[in-house]
PDB file of C-alpha atoms in Angstrom:
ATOM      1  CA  UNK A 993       0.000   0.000   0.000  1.00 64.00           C
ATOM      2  CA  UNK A 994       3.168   2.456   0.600  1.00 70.00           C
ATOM      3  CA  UNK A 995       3.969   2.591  -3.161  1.00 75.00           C
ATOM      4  CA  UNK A 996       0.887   2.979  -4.178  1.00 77.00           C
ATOM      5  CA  UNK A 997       0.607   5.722  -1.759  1.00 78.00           C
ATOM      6  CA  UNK A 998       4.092   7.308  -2.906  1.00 81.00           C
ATOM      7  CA  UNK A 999       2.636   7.465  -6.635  1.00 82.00           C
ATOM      8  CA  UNK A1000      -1.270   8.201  -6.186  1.00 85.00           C
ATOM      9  CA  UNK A1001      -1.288  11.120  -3.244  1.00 88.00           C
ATOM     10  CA  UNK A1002      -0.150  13.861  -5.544  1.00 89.00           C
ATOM     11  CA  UNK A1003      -3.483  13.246  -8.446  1.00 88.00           C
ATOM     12  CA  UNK A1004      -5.665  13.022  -5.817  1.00 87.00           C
ATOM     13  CA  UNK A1005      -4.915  15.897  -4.257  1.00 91.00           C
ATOM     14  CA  UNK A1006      -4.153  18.112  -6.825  1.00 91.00           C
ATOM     15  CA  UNK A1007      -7.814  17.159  -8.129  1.00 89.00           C
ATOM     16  CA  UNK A1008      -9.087  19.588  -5.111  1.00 91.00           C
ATOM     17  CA  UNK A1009      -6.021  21.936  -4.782  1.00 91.00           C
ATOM     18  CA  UNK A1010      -4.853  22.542  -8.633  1.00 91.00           C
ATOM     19  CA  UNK A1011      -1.561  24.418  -7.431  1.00 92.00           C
ATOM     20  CA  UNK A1012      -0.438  22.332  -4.622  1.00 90.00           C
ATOM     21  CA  UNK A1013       2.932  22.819  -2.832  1.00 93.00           C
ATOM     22  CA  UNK A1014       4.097  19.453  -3.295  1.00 90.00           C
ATOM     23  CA  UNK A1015       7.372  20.059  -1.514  1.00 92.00           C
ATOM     24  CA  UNK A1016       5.106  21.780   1.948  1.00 93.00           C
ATOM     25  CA  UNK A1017       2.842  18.610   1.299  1.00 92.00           C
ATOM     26  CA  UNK A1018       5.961  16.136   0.921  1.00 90.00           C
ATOM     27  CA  UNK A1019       7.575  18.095   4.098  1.00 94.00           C
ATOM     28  CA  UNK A1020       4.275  17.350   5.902  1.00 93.00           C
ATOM     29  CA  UNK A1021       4.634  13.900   4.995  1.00 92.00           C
ATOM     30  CA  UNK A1022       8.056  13.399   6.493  1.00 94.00           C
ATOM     31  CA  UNK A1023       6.961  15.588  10.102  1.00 96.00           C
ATOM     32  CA  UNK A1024       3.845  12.865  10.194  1.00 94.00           C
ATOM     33  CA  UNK A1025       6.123   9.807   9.869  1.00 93.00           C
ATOM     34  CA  UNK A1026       8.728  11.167  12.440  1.00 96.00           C
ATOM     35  CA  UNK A1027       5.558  11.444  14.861  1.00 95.00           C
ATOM     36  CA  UNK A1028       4.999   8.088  14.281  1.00 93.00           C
ATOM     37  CA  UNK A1029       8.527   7.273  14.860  1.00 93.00           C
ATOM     38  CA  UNK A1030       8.954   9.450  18.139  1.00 95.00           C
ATOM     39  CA  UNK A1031       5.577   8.428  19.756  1.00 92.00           C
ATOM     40  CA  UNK A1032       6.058   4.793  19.557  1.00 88.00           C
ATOM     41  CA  UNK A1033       7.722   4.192  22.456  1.00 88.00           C
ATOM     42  CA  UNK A1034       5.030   6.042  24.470  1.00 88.00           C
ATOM     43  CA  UNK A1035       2.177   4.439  22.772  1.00 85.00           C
ATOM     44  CA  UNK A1036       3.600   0.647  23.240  1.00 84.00           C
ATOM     45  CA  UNK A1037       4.075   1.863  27.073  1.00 86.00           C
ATOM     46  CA  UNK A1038       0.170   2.387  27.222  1.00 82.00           C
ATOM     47  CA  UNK A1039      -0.151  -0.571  25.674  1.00 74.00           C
ATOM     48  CA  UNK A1040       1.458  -2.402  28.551  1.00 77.00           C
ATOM     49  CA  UNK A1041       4.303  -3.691  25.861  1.00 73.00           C
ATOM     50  CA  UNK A1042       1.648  -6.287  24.360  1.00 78.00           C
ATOM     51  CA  UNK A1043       3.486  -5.352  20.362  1.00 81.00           C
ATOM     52  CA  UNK A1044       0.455  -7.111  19.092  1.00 85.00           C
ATOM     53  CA  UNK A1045      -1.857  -5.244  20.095  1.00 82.00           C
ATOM     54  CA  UNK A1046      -0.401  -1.967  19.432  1.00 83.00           C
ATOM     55  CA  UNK A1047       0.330  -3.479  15.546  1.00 87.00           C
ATOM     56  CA  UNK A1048      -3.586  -4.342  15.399  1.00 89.00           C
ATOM     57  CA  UNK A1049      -4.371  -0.850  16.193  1.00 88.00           C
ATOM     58  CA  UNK A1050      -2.015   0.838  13.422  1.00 90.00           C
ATOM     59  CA  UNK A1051      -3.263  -1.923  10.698  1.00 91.00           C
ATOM     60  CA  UNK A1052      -6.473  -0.563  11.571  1.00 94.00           C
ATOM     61  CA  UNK A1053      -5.881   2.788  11.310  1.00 93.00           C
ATOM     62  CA  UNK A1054      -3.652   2.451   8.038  1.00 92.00           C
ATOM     63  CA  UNK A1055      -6.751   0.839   6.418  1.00 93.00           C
ATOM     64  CA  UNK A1056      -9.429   3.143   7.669  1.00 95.00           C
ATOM     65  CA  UNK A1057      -7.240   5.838   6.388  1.00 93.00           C
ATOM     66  CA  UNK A1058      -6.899   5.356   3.339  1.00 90.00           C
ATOM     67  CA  UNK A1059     -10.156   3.786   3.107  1.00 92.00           C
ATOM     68  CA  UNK A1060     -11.810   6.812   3.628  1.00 92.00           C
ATOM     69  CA  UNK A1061      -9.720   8.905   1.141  1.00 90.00           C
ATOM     70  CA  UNK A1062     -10.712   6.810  -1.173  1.00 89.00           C
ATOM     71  CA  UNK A1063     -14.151   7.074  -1.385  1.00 90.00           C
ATOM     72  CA  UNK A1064     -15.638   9.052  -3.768  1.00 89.00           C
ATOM     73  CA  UNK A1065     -17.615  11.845  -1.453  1.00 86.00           C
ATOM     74  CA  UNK A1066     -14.131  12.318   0.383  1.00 86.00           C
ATOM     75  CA  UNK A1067     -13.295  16.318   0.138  1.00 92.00           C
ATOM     76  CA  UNK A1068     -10.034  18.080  -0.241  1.00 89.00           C
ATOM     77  CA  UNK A1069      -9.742  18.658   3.936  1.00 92.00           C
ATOM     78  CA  UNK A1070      -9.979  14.676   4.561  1.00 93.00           C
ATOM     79  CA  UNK A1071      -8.185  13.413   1.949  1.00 92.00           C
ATOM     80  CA  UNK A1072      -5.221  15.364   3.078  1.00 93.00           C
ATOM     81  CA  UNK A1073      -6.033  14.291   6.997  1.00 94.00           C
ATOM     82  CA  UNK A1074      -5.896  11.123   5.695  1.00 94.00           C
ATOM     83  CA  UNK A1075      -2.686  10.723   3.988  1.00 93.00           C
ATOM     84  CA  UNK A1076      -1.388  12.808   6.950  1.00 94.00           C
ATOM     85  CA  UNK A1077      -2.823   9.860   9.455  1.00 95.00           C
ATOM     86  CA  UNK A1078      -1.166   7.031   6.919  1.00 93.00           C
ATOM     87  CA  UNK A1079       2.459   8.474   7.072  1.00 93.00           C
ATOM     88  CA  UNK A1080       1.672   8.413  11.030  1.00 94.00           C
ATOM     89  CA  UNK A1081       0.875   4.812  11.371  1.00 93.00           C
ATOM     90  CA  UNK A1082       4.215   4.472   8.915  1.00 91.00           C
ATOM     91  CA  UNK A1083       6.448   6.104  11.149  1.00 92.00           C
ATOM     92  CA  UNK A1084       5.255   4.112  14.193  1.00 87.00           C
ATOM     93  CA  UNK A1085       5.309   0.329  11.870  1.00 84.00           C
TER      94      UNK A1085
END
């Protein structure tokens, strides 16, 4: 799903912002997966170390996420959450 990601996130968002900064959006990108990266530690601590649990969680999350920025009534404003929430669960896999 990652390279799919890498190659479809800039037509579907330039389909609701025609002059997108693609180097802000790519920056954005790289903040949300070093979120993912930093907060891992502190999320498997909730978690009470159960790994498992914690990978359920971002599986879910990945799908939903890009489930939802897929569908056809998704706007401009979720579609970017989205992708934003998919490079989180990245950082943290």
């Amino acid at each position: 799903s990652m390279y799919i990601f890498v190659f479809m996130w800039t037509p579907k968002l330039e389909k609701f912002y025609p002059d997108l900064p693609h180097g802000r959006v790519f920056g954005s990108f790289m903040a949300c997966l070093m979120l993912g990266s930093a907060s891992f530690p502190f999320l498997h601590s909730l978690r009470d170390n159960r790994t498992p649990a914690l990978l359920r969680d971002m599986l879910v999350l990945g799908a939903a996420s890009l489930g939802l920025a897929s569908l056809p009534s998704a706007n401009g404003p979720l579609t970017a959450a989205c992708f934003f929430a998919f490079e989180v669960v990245c950082g943290l896999y």
